[in-house]
Amino acid sequence: MSLQVIKSGFLSLVQDYGRYGLQSIGVTNGGPLDEHAFLWANRLLGNDYNAPQIEVSYGAFSATFLDSTMMAICGADLSATVNDLAIKPWQSYTVHAGDTISFKAPVTGLRCYLAVKGGFTVAPTLGSCATVAREKLGGITQDGEKLVEGNLVKYFPQPHELTKRVPSSFVTGHSSEPQPSESTSQYPKKINLRFIPNTSVTSAGEEALHTFTQYPYKVTPHIDRMGYRLSGAVINTPLAGIISQGISLGSIQVPKDGQPIVLMRDRQTMGGYPLLGCIAYVDLAKFSQSLPGTELSFTPISVEAAEAELIVHKCFFGVAH
Amino acid sequence: MNIFRVSENTVIILFDQVIDADNFSVIKQCVRNIKTSVNDKWIADIIISYASIHITFNLLAVSGIDFTRALKLALLLSNGNDANNDNADKAESDQCSPSNTIEIPVYYGEEVALDLVHVANNANLTKEEVIAIHTSQIYDVYAIGFAPGFAYLGNVDTRIATARKPTPRQKVARGSVGIADQQTAIYPSESPGGWQIIGRTPIQLIDYNSANLTQFTAGDKVNFTAMSQAEYLQMGGEL
């Protein structure tokens, strides 16, 4: 009735779609960094969009299925194997009692989602089992702890069905250019991200926006579930800080050193740095998979265009809100 | 005030970018009007702060344009009220939906008040005077953030306002009461932090297992009362 963790990996976390409605008391959303991959894994298995999965970051994770079921992996290629036979992401698989799945090291991307049919059975805290270490919320121990060796992550055994695969046009579905699903370049070394510019008094300013859109930026090694730090041309802003205010997912902050930070799922609910804008929600999936060194370029998008894309995305996957 | 679309499903209402009680009472009035006149199924999350209201809306229930329009209408109501209100009316409207005033007992003893001496020296006051000033005021809860249940309270009397520590502490104990410039706050859980610590409360500020979760929310009022070591220990305080 469970998946037994053999090797914990660098950071393997139980995540559902996230924790909502509690930002007023300072509780962040949590949830999958790559929502696109997460939602596909649930969709392949016919699960509810919110069904809990394991987000495996960087690899070095292995676990044994104690009962047979259907499972799916989507997202990064972390050179996964089942009983030492290589398997590819974006597909569902049958597994038998005693089968061991392992994720070794990233081939492309950083985070792979492991789902089972029906979802893992994890008790929610504050309405969600999303693991947020800083807030001591979620996970199988309900206190924000990551998975460790010996943990049992419960699920209900399921009969085998035909396996399914994500259509190749959706695998890179992060971009409109179709690429073969076998391609290892699903998360390329250079990506373009669209962002909704900040037009308010908290904006880092015209000159800052100009610098940000004219020069390439690189993903630094300082990336975690709270935020991704970028490096590149120094962004000068006339504002040293702003009065702390609520912060949206994907916000691009400019701290004093002029090197932007993009705020992710586990961000603090409030922040006090000038803001360049907000990365388009649907572009955060591929961004969250980008390795240190990935080259980024940024183009403005209107909020209306981005909103339409997000509605389509949520409707496609049956997300309720 | 102005409404800005921040992202696909978030907007921010920006007020005068100042930290003061009058500005904040306008914000509180706006929040009340939004809550009464905007369909609550449209609002997914709301973050009130010193000079802004950040709202996540449910874009599957309402479009950004329609939501912004509904907000504008709600804010027009707030403006209208303001224009007609003299201070007496304001007091009255505050009474209509009164803010809770929550009393927080604090032990200001030296075992827990790690920076009380520094704050006193910095202010050229005695420790007792600092405590008297800190407990003499009723503070607004301007915002909750940084960590679950962490409440930013203001404004601290300028006489005891003290800058943050140059190097933050690795660990600040749960319940610690701190000062940073004209703000004061209580650490709801153990965490790193750079505020000047002047006391500690035995009250639990966040409890994930309780229906209320937190003792207060943005818009409430708080005042501190001094307690003895014996009272502190009796209420479960730790030294």
XYZ file of C-alpha atoms in Angstrom:
560
model
C 0.000 0.000 0.000
C 2.978 2.306 -0.230
C 6.118 3.481 -1.884
C 9.141 2.879 0.314
C 11.912 5.434 0.036
C 15.319 3.746 -0.363
C 17.399 6.842 -1.133
C 16.128 10.286 -0.231
C 17.897 12.223 -2.987
C 18.826 15.887 -2.744
C 15.336 17.236 -2.380
C 12.327 14.993 -2.855
C 9.085 16.526 -1.713
C 5.431 15.602 -1.619
C 3.509 18.278 -3.525
C -0.084 18.793 -4.534
C -1.365 21.849 -6.435
C -0.632 24.056 -3.416
C -2.109 25.847 -0.443
C -4.490 28.719 -1.186
C -6.495 31.312 0.701
C -4.045 31.759 3.583
C -1.748 34.481 2.294
C -3.541 36.905 4.619
C -1.801 35.208 7.550
C 1.508 34.863 5.752
C 1.211 31.273 4.495
C 2.696 30.782 1.030
C 1.334 28.575 -1.782
C 3.924 25.840 -2.187
C 3.036 23.321 -4.904
C 4.893 22.098 -7.987
C 7.578 24.356 -9.431
C 6.840 22.888 -12.868
C 3.077 22.914 -12.938
C 2.959 21.807 -16.577
C 4.803 18.542 -15.856
C 2.885 17.974 -12.616
C -0.509 18.394 -14.281
C 0.454 16.126 -17.180
C 1.463 13.339 -14.791
C -1.959 13.482 -13.146
C -3.716 13.722 -16.489
C -1.919 10.671 -17.913
C -3.237 8.638 -14.983
C -6.737 10.119 -15.006
C -6.144 11.656 -11.575
C -7.662 14.781 -10.137
C -5.428 17.772 -10.983
C -4.642 18.193 -7.293
C -3.587 14.570 -6.598
C -0.368 14.470 -4.518
C 2.881 13.505 -6.256
C 6.593 13.477 -5.452
C 8.702 16.294 -6.869
C 12.205 14.858 -7.328
C 14.797 17.606 -7.732
C 18.246 16.785 -9.212
C 17.882 13.015 -8.724
C 19.670 10.535 -6.418
C 16.242 9.304 -5.333
C 15.093 5.713 -5.346
C 12.053 3.966 -3.968
C 10.297 0.606 -4.101
C 6.624 0.106 -4.965
C 5.218 -2.320 -2.393
C 2.083 -2.896 -4.481
C 1.339 -2.950 -8.167
C -0.127 0.153 -9.751
C 0.124 2.561 -12.670
C 2.647 5.353 -12.334
C 3.831 8.237 -14.495
C 6.879 10.459 -14.601
C 6.870 13.891 -16.248
C 9.330 16.753 -16.414
C 13.103 16.572 -16.243
C 15.009 13.583 -17.612
C 16.860 12.494 -14.471
C 18.036 9.243 -16.076
C 15.266 7.285 -14.402
C 15.186 3.501 -14.286
C 12.787 0.815 -13.105
C 14.750 -2.213 -11.922
C 17.749 -0.823 -13.839
C 15.865 -0.533 -17.134
C 15.869 3.024 -18.461
C 12.527 4.806 -18.659
C 11.701 8.178 -20.188
C 9.570 10.954 -18.751
C 6.169 12.061 -20.142
C 4.763 8.558 -19.993
C 2.779 6.227 -17.727
C 4.078 2.779 -16.787
C 2.822 -0.373 -15.105
C 4.725 -1.336 -11.965
C 4.598 -4.503 -9.892
C 5.102 -5.073 -6.206
C 8.846 -4.950 -5.550
C 9.745 -2.790 -8.535
C 12.295 -0.092 -7.719
C 12.346 3.277 -9.447
C 15.551 5.305 -9.370
C 16.419 8.803 -10.522
C 20.161 9.284 -10.975
C 21.264 12.659 -12.295
C 19.860 15.350 -14.584
C 20.237 14.806 -18.337
C 17.942 17.717 -19.082
C 15.905 19.795 -16.650
C 15.998 19.658 -12.863
C 12.697 18.436 -11.492
C 10.783 15.285 -12.301
C 7.298 14.472 -11.032
C 6.444 10.959 -9.906
C 2.724 10.225 -9.770
C 0.724 7.086 -9.045
C -2.805 6.352 -10.166
C -5.219 7.804 -7.620
C -2.442 9.949 -6.168
C -0.397 9.379 -3.040
C -2.535 9.369 0.091
C -1.120 12.129 2.257
C -3.048 13.929 4.998
C -3.344 17.655 4.277
C -2.294 20.443 6.630
C -4.219 23.675 6.125
C -5.957 22.157 3.137
C -2.897 20.916 1.271
C -0.055 18.420 1.586
C 2.384 20.697 -0.295
C 5.714 20.533 1.556
C 7.073 23.928 2.634
C 10.114 23.413 4.860
C 10.363 27.019 6.007
C 6.775 27.017 7.253
C 6.940 23.488 8.711
C 3.874 22.567 6.663
C 2.947 19.561 4.531
C 4.646 16.328 3.544
C 3.937 12.895 4.967
C 4.956 13.993 8.468
C 2.867 17.196 8.066
C 5.742 19.322 9.359
C 7.473 20.376 6.160
C 10.141 17.645 6.202
C 11.490 16.341 2.907
C 11.322 12.614 2.206
C 14.020 10.518 3.854
C 15.153 6.919 3.645
C 12.589 4.522 5.085
C 9.567 6.803 4.579
C 6.438 5.070 3.369
C 4.331 7.169 1.027
C 0.921 5.530 0.855
C -1.224 4.812 -2.187
C -4.032 2.451 -3.061
C -3.023 -0.420 -5.387
C -4.571 -0.141 -8.849
C -5.154 -2.611 -11.680
C -2.921 -2.302 -14.727
C -4.154 -0.404 -17.774
C -2.675 0.559 -21.095
C 0.185 2.980 -20.754
C -0.130 6.499 -22.115
C 2.245 9.051 -23.424
C 2.096 12.818 -23.629
C 1.809 13.920 -27.300
C 5.191 15.201 -28.389
C 3.854 18.647 -29.231
C 3.016 19.072 -25.551
C 6.304 17.791 -24.205
C 7.981 20.896 -25.324
C 4.453 22.311 -24.935
C 6.188 25.051 -23.114
C 6.915 26.533 -26.526
C 4.928 26.522 -29.751
C 7.731 24.994 -31.812
C 7.253 21.238 -31.980
C 10.307 19.142 -31.179
C 10.662 15.382 -31.210
C 9.876 13.916 -27.795
C 13.124 11.929 -27.907
C 15.020 15.174 -28.045
C 17.107 15.812 -25.003
C 16.824 19.499 -25.672
C 13.323 19.823 -24.245
C 14.841 22.286 -21.813
C 17.238 24.210 -24.052
C 20.303 26.145 -22.931
C 18.727 29.375 -24.154
C 15.158 30.315 -23.428
C 12.897 33.284 -23.907
C 10.491 34.244 -21.156
C 7.534 36.561 -21.446
C 6.794 38.956 -18.615
C 4.062 41.414 -17.672
C 5.840 44.729 -17.009
C 5.148 46.585 -13.764
C 3.669 49.990 -14.587
C 3.092 51.164 -11.015
C 5.103 53.372 -8.631
C 6.888 50.268 -7.355
C 8.459 49.755 -10.788
C 12.221 49.609 -11.042
C 11.819 52.220 -13.811
C 12.187 52.717 -17.571
C 15.957 52.423 -17.636
C 15.785 49.222 -15.609
C 13.203 47.722 -17.975
C 15.342 48.694 -20.929
C 18.427 46.958 -19.479
C 16.396 43.903 -18.526
C 14.954 43.415 -22.025
C 18.115 44.319 -23.967
C 20.685 42.064 -22.303
C 20.782 38.331 -21.672
C 20.652 37.038 -18.090
C 21.895 33.755 -16.734
C 20.443 31.411 -14.147
C 22.872 31.277 -11.194
C 23.427 28.266 -8.901
C 21.305 30.088 -6.300
C 17.967 28.607 -7.190
C 15.525 27.159 -4.736
C 11.803 26.812 -4.219
C 11.566 30.393 -2.895
C 13.348 32.142 -5.713
C 15.798 31.933 -8.616
C 18.652 34.439 -8.679
C 19.825 35.633 -12.079
C 23.021 37.354 -13.117
C 23.804 39.728 -15.928
C 23.963 43.438 -16.731
C 23.470 45.456 -13.537
C 19.965 46.891 -13.367
C 19.953 50.412 -12.001
C 16.837 51.594 -10.278
C 16.148 54.950 -8.647
C 14.261 53.166 -5.842
C 16.279 51.694 -2.974
C 13.231 49.858 -1.730
C 9.486 49.999 -1.589
C 7.054 49.711 1.300
C 6.562 45.966 1.761
C 3.614 44.692 -0.208
C 2.025 41.403 -1.290
C 4.054 39.571 -3.934
C 2.711 37.574 -6.895
C 4.116 34.282 -8.198
C 6.802 34.976 -10.811
C 7.553 38.524 -9.606
C 10.940 39.849 -10.683
C 12.607 41.776 -7.859
C 15.606 44.074 -8.159
C 17.646 44.109 -4.949
C 20.412 46.617 -4.310
C 23.057 44.699 -6.266
C 21.005 45.079 -9.467
C 20.828 41.314 -10.097
C 17.214 40.169 -10.502
C 15.463 37.493 -8.437
C 12.377 35.651 -9.684
C 10.040 34.601 -6.897
C 8.714 31.075 -7.020
C 6.171 28.819 -5.280
C 7.593 29.014 -1.730
C 8.213 32.801 -1.808
C 7.496 34.916 1.240
C 4.076 36.525 0.885
C 5.476 40.065 1.155
C 8.517 41.811 -0.266
C 10.124 45.219 -0.272
C 12.276 45.405 -3.417
C 11.386 47.327 -6.596
C 9.713 45.117 -9.184
C 10.323 44.809 -12.921
C 7.180 42.812 -13.508
C 5.914 39.283 -13.407
C 6.903 36.293 -15.561
C 3.971 34.848 -17.516
C 2.531 32.044 -15.374
C 2.682 29.436 -18.138
C 6.364 30.224 -18.802
C 7.359 29.452 -15.206
C 7.263 25.713 -15.967
C 10.220 25.715 -18.367
C 11.959 28.402 -16.313
C 11.783 26.233 -13.180
C 13.597 23.467 -15.103
C 16.491 25.662 -16.215
C 19.914 24.681 -14.979
C 22.459 27.190 -13.712
C 24.064 28.787 -16.754
C 20.892 28.748 -18.855
C 20.679 31.946 -20.898
C 17.460 33.900 -20.567
C 15.953 36.667 -22.649
C 12.846 38.562 -21.646
C 10.042 40.011 -23.764
C 7.025 41.942 -22.551
C 3.548 40.456 -22.951
C 0.231 42.156 -22.262
C -1.588 41.032 -19.156
C -4.694 40.262 -21.246
C -2.800 37.936 -23.596
C -1.144 36.177 -20.658
C -4.494 35.866 -18.880
C -6.075 34.192 -21.911
C -3.228 31.647 -22.041
C -3.548 30.886 -18.361
C -7.316 30.322 -18.644
C -6.714 27.871 -21.500
C -4.003 26.119 -19.456
C -6.209 25.756 -16.363
C -9.243 24.605 -18.367
C -7.186 22.055 -20.322
C -5.982 20.390 -17.128
C -9.282 20.778 -15.264
C -7.805 22.990 -12.561
C -10.652 24.242 -10.386
C -9.375 27.746 -9.575
C -5.300 55.048 -4.885
C -4.736 53.138 -8.097
C -5.432 49.592 -9.231
C -2.749 47.753 -11.206
C -2.852 44.353 -12.838
C 0.271 42.612 -11.519
C -0.094 39.252 -13.203
C -2.744 37.149 -14.963
C -4.665 36.590 -11.731
C -3.405 39.208 -9.304
C -4.003 42.926 -8.849
C -2.596 45.416 -6.403
C -4.290 48.529 -5.076
C -1.632 51.081 -4.206
C -2.378 53.891 -1.745
C -0.164 56.812 -0.742
C 3.219 55.176 -0.239
C 3.578 56.264 3.383
C 3.332 54.419 6.680
C 0.845 56.163 8.923
C -2.339 55.407 10.802
C -4.614 57.680 8.733
C -3.506 56.144 5.448
C -4.028 52.722 6.966
C -7.554 53.517 8.148
C -8.441 54.356 4.531
C -7.014 50.965 3.516
C -9.068 49.199 6.166
C -12.204 50.947 4.933
C -11.428 49.851 1.379
C -10.955 46.258 2.496
C -14.355 46.368 4.225
C -15.987 47.751 1.098
C -14.315 45.163 -1.113
C -15.450 42.378 1.189
C -19.039 43.607 1.225
C -19.474 44.564 -2.417
C -17.261 42.171 -4.429
C -18.445 38.597 -4.966
C -16.399 36.599 -2.458
C -16.091 33.642 -4.842
C -13.966 35.866 -7.045
C -11.368 36.531 -4.342
C -8.876 33.732 -3.759
C -6.356 35.496 -1.530
C -5.829 38.953 -0.088
C -2.644 40.458 1.379
C -3.135 43.713 3.242
C -0.048 45.794 3.887
C 0.975 49.284 5.019
C 0.129 51.006 1.773
C -1.384 48.373 -0.499
C -3.923 45.604 -0.917
C -2.759 42.649 -3.032
C -5.545 40.417 -4.309
C -5.471 37.091 -6.142
C -8.689 36.566 -8.051
C -10.158 33.372 -9.417
C -9.730 33.906 -13.132
C -11.939 30.944 -13.949
C -14.821 32.758 -12.220
C -14.209 36.319 -13.404
C -12.079 38.004 -16.046
C -9.372 40.452 -15.047
C -11.310 43.298 -16.653
C -14.554 42.518 -14.821
C -12.743 42.002 -11.545
C -10.917 45.313 -11.864
C -14.220 47.021 -12.664
C -15.821 45.520 -9.544
C -12.886 46.715 -7.445
C -13.151 50.226 -8.878
C -16.790 50.378 -7.894
C -15.991 49.165 -4.378
C -13.270 51.797 -4.049
C -15.538 54.568 -5.296
C -17.725 53.772 -2.310
C -14.711 54.190 -0.028
C -13.863 57.514 -1.634
C -17.421 58.717 -1.277
C -17.459 57.845 2.389
C -14.191 59.618 2.925
C -15.316 62.799 1.261
C -18.393 63.050 3.439
C -16.751 61.938 6.629
C -15.516 64.279 9.253
C -13.616 62.724 12.125
C -16.751 61.944 14.104
C -18.200 59.961 11.214
C -14.915 58.145 10.792
C -14.978 57.135 14.437
C -18.528 55.973 13.946
C -17.699 53.894 10.877
C -14.837 52.356 12.837
C -17.339 51.418 15.501
C -19.625 49.787 12.945
C -16.970 47.161 12.347
C -14.635 47.663 15.259
C -11.089 46.395 15.136
C -10.258 43.840 17.757
C -7.789 45.083 20.342
C -5.716 42.156 21.464
C -3.730 42.311 24.653
C -0.384 40.554 24.539
C 1.348 39.952 27.876
C 5.133 40.299 27.633
C 7.899 39.383 30.041
C 10.575 42.076 29.705
C 13.120 40.321 31.977
C 16.816 40.310 31.067
C 16.903 36.518 30.458
C 14.700 36.994 27.368
C 15.062 40.718 26.526
C 18.415 40.354 24.806
C 18.562 43.883 23.391
C 16.593 45.884 25.972
C 19.770 47.432 27.376
C 20.912 48.418 23.891
C 17.538 49.990 23.070
C 17.532 51.872 26.400
C 21.108 53.126 25.992
C 20.421 54.114 22.413
C 17.365 56.100 23.545
C 19.035 57.565 26.628
C 16.309 56.067 28.763
C 16.133 53.505 31.541
C 14.891 49.978 30.809
C 11.759 50.758 32.809
C 11.052 53.826 30.674
C 11.433 51.806 27.477
C 8.973 49.227 28.810
C 6.543 51.976 29.891
C 6.648 53.542 26.418
C 6.327 50.194 24.622
C 3.269 49.214 26.715
C 1.594 52.643 26.640
C 0.517 52.468 23.031
C -2.118 50.728 20.951
C -0.578 49.480 17.728
C -2.124 48.821 14.334
C -1.495 45.420 12.773
C -0.320 46.781 9.422
C 0.529 43.509 7.776
C 1.095 39.797 8.277
C 3.922 38.261 6.328
C 7.610 37.287 6.341
C 6.513 34.069 8.074
C 3.097 32.627 8.932
C 1.546 34.769 11.671
C 4.390 37.333 11.757
C 2.577 40.638 12.391
C 4.086 44.019 11.571
C 2.855 46.474 14.223
C 3.237 50.237 14.226
C 4.008 52.867 14.924
C 6.539 52.612 17.708
C 7.107 55.828 19.660
C 10.065 57.631 18.036
C 11.802 57.806 21.445
C 12.394 54.036 21.455
C 12.601 53.408 17.698
C 15.878 51.511 17.104
C 17.530 50.321 13.906
C 17.819 46.591 13.199
C 20.915 44.736 14.373
C 23.805 45.042 11.896
C 24.047 41.251 11.751
C 20.861 39.235 12.190
C 20.745 36.499 14.830
C 20.768 32.938 13.536
C 17.998 32.054 15.949
C 15.370 34.198 17.573
C 13.205 32.330 20.085
C 9.500 31.832 19.509
C 7.426 34.615 21.131
C 10.265 37.160 21.065
C 9.074 40.761 20.851
C 11.280 42.963 18.710
C 11.684 46.523 17.505
C 12.943 47.607 14.084
C 12.819 51.353 13.523
C 9.220 52.389 14.093
C 7.886 48.858 13.862
C 7.416 46.239 16.515
C 6.585 42.549 16.067
C 6.421 39.164 17.724
C 8.224 36.158 16.242
C 5.508 33.462 15.953
C 8.075 30.686 15.626
C 11.804 30.294 16.055
C 13.575 31.833 13.079
C 16.594 33.919 12.082
C 16.002 37.626 12.550
C 17.581 41.034 12.986
C 15.081 42.885 15.167
C 16.092 44.277 18.575
C 14.586 41.862 21.087
C 13.079 43.543 24.152
C 10.912 40.797 25.644
C 9.033 37.569 25.092
C 5.401 36.509 25.258
C 4.195 33.053 26.308
C 1.186 33.411 23.970
C 1.212 31.077 20.974
C 0.676 33.256 17.912
C 0.170 30.624 15.286
C -1.312 27.200 15.747
C -1.869 25.136 12.614
C -4.232 22.880 14.584
C -6.519 25.626 15.824
C -9.515 26.838 13.849
C -8.378 30.453 14.164
C -4.745 29.738 13.187
C -3.550 33.160 14.298
C -4.269 35.498 17.205
C -4.730 38.467 14.912
C -5.034 39.620 11.328
C -4.115 42.796 9.486
C -6.372 45.630 10.624
C -6.590 44.481 14.255
C -5.128 46.485 17.122
C -2.640 45.239 19.682
C -1.321 46.461 22.973
C 1.377 45.009 25.196
C 1.214 44.579 28.968
C 4.187 43.814 31.186
C 4.091 40.556 33.156
C 6.272 39.198 35.948
C 8.614 36.246 35.574
C 6.264 34.141 37.721
C 3.254 34.967 35.526
C 5.319 34.303 32.412
C 6.388 30.875 33.658
C 2.894 30.059 34.835
C 1.549 30.692 31.318
C 4.066 28.254 29.917
C 6.812 30.720 29.035
C 10.337 29.370 28.704
C 13.578 31.025 29.763
